[in-house]
XYZ file of C-alpha atoms in Angstrom:
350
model
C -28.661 30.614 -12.958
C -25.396 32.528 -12.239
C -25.107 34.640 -15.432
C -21.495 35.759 -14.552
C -20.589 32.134 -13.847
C -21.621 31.056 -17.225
C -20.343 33.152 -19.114
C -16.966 31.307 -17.377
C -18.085 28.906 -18.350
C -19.172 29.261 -22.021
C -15.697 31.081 -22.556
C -13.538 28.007 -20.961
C -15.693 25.699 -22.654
C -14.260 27.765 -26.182
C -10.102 27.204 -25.068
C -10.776 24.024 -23.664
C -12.388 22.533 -26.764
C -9.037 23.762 -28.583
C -6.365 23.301 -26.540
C -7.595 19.732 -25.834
C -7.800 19.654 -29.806
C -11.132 18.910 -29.434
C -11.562 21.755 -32.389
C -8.328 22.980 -34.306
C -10.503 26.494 -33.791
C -13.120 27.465 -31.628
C -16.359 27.179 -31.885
C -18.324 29.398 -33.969
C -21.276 29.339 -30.527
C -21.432 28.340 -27.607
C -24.993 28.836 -25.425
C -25.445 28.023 -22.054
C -28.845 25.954 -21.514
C -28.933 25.384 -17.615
C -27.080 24.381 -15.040
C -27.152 21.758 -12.341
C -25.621 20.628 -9.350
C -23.720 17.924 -7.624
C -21.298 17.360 -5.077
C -22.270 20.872 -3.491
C -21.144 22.451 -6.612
C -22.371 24.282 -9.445
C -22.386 22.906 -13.060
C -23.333 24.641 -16.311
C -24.916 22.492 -19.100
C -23.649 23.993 -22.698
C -24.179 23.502 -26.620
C -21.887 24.661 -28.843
C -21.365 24.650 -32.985
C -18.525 23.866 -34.731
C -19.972 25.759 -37.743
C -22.267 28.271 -38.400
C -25.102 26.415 -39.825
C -23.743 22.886 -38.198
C -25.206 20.617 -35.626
C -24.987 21.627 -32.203
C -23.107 19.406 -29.499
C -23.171 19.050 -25.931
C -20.149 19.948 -22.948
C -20.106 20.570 -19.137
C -18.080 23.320 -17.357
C -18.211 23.838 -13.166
C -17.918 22.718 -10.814
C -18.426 26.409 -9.216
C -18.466 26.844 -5.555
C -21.275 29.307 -4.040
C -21.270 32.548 -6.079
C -17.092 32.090 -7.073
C -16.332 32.900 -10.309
C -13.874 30.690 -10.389
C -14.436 26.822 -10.911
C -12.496 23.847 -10.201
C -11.174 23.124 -13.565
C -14.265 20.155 -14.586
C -14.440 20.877 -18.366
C -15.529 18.199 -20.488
C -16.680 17.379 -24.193
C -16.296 14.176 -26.154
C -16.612 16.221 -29.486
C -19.032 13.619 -30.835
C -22.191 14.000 -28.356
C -25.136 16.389 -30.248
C -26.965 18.178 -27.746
C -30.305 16.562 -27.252
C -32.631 18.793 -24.937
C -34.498 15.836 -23.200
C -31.251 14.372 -22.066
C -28.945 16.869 -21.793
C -28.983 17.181 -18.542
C -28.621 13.692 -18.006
C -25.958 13.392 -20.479
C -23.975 16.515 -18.762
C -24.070 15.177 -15.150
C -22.333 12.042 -16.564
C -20.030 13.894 -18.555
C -18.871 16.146 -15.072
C -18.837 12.719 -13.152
C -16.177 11.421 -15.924
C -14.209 14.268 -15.740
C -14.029 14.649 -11.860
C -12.809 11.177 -11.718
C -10.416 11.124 -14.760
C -8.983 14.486 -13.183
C -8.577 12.537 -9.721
C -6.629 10.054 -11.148
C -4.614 11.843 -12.791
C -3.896 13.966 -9.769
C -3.478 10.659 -7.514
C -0.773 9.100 -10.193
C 1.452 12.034 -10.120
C 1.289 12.377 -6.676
C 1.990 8.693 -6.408
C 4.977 9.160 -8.963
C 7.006 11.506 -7.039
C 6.487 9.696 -3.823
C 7.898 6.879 -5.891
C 10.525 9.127 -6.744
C 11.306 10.207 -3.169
C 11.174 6.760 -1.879
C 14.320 5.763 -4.497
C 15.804 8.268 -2.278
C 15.047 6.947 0.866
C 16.174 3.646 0.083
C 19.872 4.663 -1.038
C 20.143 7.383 1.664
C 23.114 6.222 3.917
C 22.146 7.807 7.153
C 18.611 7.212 9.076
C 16.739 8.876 11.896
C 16.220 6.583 15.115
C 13.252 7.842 15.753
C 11.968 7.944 12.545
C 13.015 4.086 11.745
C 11.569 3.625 15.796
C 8.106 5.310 14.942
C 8.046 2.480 12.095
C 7.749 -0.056 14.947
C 4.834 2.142 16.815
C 1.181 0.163 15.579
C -1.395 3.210 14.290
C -4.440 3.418 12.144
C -1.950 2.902 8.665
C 0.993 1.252 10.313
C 1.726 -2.625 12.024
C 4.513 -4.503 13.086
C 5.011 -8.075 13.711
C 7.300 -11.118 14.505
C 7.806 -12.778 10.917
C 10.680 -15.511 11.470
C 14.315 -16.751 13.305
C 17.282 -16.351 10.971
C 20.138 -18.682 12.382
C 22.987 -16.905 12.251
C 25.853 -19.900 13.186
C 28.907 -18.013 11.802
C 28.010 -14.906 13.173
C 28.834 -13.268 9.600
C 25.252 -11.654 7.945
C 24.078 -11.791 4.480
C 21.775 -9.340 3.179
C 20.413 -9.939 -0.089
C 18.622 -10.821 -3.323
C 17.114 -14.494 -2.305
C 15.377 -15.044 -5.502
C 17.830 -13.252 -8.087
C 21.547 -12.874 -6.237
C 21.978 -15.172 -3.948
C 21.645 -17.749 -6.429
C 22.614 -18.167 -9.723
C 25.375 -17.678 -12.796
C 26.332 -13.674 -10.645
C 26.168 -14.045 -6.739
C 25.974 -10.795 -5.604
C 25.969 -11.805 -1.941
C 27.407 -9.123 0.413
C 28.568 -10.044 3.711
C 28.544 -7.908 6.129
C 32.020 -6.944 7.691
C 30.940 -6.397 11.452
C 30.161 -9.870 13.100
C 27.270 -10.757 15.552
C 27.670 -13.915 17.861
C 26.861 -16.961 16.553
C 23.134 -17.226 17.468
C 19.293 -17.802 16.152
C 17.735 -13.786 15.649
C 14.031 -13.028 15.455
C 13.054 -10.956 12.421
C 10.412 -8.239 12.496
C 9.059 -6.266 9.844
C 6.899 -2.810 9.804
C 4.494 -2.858 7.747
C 2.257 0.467 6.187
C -1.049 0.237 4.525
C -2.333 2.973 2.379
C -4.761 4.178 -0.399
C -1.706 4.501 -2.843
C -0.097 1.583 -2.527
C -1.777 -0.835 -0.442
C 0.107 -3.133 2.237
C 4.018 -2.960 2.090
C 6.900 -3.634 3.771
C 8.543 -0.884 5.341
C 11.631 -1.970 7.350
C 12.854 -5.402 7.861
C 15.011 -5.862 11.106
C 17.125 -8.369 12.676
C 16.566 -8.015 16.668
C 19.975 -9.435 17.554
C 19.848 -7.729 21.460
C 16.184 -7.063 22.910
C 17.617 -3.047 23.416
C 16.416 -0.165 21.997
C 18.749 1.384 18.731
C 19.309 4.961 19.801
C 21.558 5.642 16.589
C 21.801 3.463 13.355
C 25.294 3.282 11.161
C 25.775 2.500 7.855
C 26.481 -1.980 7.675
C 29.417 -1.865 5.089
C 30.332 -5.362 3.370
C 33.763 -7.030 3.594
C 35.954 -6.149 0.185
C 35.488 -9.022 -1.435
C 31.644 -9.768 -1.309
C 30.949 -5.837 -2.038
C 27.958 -5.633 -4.522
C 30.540 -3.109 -6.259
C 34.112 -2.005 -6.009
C 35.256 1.181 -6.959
C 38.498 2.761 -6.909
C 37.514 5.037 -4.282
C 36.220 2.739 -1.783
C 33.458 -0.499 -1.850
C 29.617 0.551 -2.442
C 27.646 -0.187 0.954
C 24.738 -2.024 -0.101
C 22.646 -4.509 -2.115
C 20.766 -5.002 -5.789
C 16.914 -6.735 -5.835
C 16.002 -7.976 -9.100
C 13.479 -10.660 -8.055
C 11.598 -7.933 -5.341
C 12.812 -9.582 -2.337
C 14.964 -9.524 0.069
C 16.336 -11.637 2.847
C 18.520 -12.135 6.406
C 20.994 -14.930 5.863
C 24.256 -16.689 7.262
C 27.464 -16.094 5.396
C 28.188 -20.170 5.207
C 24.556 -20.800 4.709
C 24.093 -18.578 1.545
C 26.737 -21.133 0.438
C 24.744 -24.130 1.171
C 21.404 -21.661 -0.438
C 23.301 -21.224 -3.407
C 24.180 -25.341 -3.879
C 20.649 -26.446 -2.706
C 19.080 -24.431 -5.846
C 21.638 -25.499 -8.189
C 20.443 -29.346 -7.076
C 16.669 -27.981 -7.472
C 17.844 -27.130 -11.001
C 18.837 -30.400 -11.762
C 16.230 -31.871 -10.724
C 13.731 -29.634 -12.538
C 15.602 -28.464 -15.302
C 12.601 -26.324 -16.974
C 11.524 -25.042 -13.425
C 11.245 -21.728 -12.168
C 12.707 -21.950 -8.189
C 9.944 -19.180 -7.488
C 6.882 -19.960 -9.305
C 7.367 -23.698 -8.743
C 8.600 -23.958 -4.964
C 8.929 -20.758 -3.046
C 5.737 -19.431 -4.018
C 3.614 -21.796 -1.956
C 5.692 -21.423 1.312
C 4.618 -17.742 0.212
C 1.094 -18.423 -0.572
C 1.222 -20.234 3.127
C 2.118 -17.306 4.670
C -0.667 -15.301 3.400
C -3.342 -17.808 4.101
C -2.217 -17.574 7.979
C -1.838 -13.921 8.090
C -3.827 -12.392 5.119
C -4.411 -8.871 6.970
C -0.496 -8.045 6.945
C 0.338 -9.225 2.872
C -0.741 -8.768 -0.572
C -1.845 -11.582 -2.451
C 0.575 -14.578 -3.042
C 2.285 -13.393 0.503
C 5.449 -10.897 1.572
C 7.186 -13.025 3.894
C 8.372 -16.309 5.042
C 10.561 -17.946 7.509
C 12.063 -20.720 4.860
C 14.364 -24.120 6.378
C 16.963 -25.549 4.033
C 16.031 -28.710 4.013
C 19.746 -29.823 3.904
C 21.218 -27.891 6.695
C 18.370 -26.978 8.848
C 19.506 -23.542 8.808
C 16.539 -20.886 8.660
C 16.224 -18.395 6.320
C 13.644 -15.248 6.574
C 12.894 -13.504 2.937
C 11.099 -10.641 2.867
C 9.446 -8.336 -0.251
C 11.650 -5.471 -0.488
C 9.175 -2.789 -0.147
C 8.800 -1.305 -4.235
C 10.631 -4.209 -5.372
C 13.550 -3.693 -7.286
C 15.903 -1.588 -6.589
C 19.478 -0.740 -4.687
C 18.888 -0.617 -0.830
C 20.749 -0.079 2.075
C 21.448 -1.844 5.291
C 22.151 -0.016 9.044
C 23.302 -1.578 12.474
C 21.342 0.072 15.296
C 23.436 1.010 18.316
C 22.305 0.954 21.566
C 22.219 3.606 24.632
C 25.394 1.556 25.221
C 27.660 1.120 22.515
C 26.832 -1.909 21.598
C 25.234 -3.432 18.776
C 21.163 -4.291 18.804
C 19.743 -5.039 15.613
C 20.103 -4.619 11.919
C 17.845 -2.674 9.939
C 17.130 -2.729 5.726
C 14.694 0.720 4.940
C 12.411 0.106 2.252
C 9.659 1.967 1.940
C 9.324 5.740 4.226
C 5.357 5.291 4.830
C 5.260 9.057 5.509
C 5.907 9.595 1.679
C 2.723 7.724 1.672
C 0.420 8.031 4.206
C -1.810 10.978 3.065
């Protein structure tokens, strides 16, 4: 046994057990009874009393590293556990096992919280990197990319929106975009990250509208009057999610979107358009390609069955939210695709 490591050990033990309010004053003794080790680290097994002639109870303190004095902060006591010779070693081991992992998690979730945080950025930035958006598009051990749908675009004029929430419903919020594309059918492709935090997700959704490469992206601005919001200063670029989803769309055949759920209503009057019809296109989608969704599926290609017209939906990344759309510009000038950011996988990767 380390004597200079446990008496760290027994005097950590002492604040710990008070400023986790474990004891409203600490303890009148604390011994250290032996130590143990796991993980490649040293553990010390201690008893302390809360009063003088009380019962003695058990706590863990390590885990120390070689001969450091210093330990990695794995300090544990329930406050109810006596100290029991023939299983207090057991009894510690478990204890430094629960506080390791409760300590992890804790570490993980705020991690995870400011990533969250920095991804709200990232979605209501109004400038992106090419190369950045391009490396998106690059498969890797975390990353994928893949063909997902055609979006018939017959107007030419884009829609890039809520399907499930504002595209539909008592407040369209429906922006069209102002610069046109010839009238034509687009692939859609999505990247898509996978990682510890947050599991599979969709990164960037894009609308290949030449097969070019985007060498710089600008902001896709809506026309006036279909602006999600209109300020005195100028229209907000832009669009709300409320339902987590997202979608590429014709100007004309959001219109004919918009009427076909409004006759779905009718006809099921205490239905739910997800739960009760879009969520088994989206359950389809999964069973064919399971490795690239979550469960209940991320993406479809989706044909109004009144028009014809094809319509690709996509989860929007962290689900709701404000995001913005880009048009990538080719090495000549001239439009390529259209691009919606939603999640940065770098924020997420490690």
């Amino acid at each position: 046994m380390n004597t200079k490591q446990a008496e760290v050990a027994i005097n950590d033990l002492s604040e710990w057990l008070v400023d986790s309010e474990i004891l409203d004053k600490p303890p009148v003794a604390v011994e250290c009874t032996g130590d143990f080790e796991k993980d490649g680290l040293v553990y010390y097994i201690l008893k302390y009393r809360k009063k003088r002639l009380g019962k003695w109870y058990i706590g863990v303190c390590g885990g120390f590293e070689g001969d450091s004095e210093v330990h990695c902060g794995h300090i544990f006591s329930g406050g109810e556990d006596l100290y029991e010779e023939e299983n207090a070693q057991e009894l510690a081991w478990h204890m430094a096992e629960f506080i390791k992992g409760y300590l992890e998690r804790e570490a993980f979730q705020s991690v995870a919280q400011d990533a969250f945080k920095e991804n709200l950025e990232y979605i209501s930035q109004t400038e992106v990197d090419a190369e950045k958006i391009d490396a998106q598009f690059v498969r890797n051990e975390t990353r994928f990319c893949l063909p997902i749908g055609t979006a018939d675009i017959p107007s030419g004029r884009v829609v890039v929106a809520d399907p499930l929430c504002y595209m539909a419903g008592s407040e369209v919020t429906a922006p069209v975009l102002k610069r046109e594309i010839p009238a034509g059918s687009y692939p859609v492709e999505v990247a898509i990250c996978r990682s510890e935090m947050v599991g599979i997700r969709m990164c960037t959704a894009r609308l290949k509208i030449k097969p070019t490469k985007a060498v710089s992206y600008e902001l896709a601005e809506p026309t006036h009057e279909t602006a999600a919001y209109q300020a005195s200063d100028g229209d907000v670029t832009g669009f709300p999610v409320d339902a987590g989803m997202m979608c590429f769309c014709d100007a004309e055949g959001a219109k004919d979107y918009e009427n076909f759920i409004m006759n779905w209503h009718k006809e099921n009057p205490d239905g739910n358009h997800y739960d009760d019809y879009f969520a088994a296109f989206f359950a389809e989608s999964e069973k064919e390609l399971p490795a690239y969704q979550r469960d209940g599926g991320d993406f479809i290609e989706w044909k109004n069955p009144d028009n014809g017209q094809r319509i690709v939906m996509i989860s929007s990344g962290m689900g709701d939210g404000f995001y913005q759309c880009f048009w990538g510009i080719d090495d000549s000038g001239e439009i390529c695709e259209l691009i919606c950011p939603m999640v940065d996988p770098e924020l997420f990767d490690a």
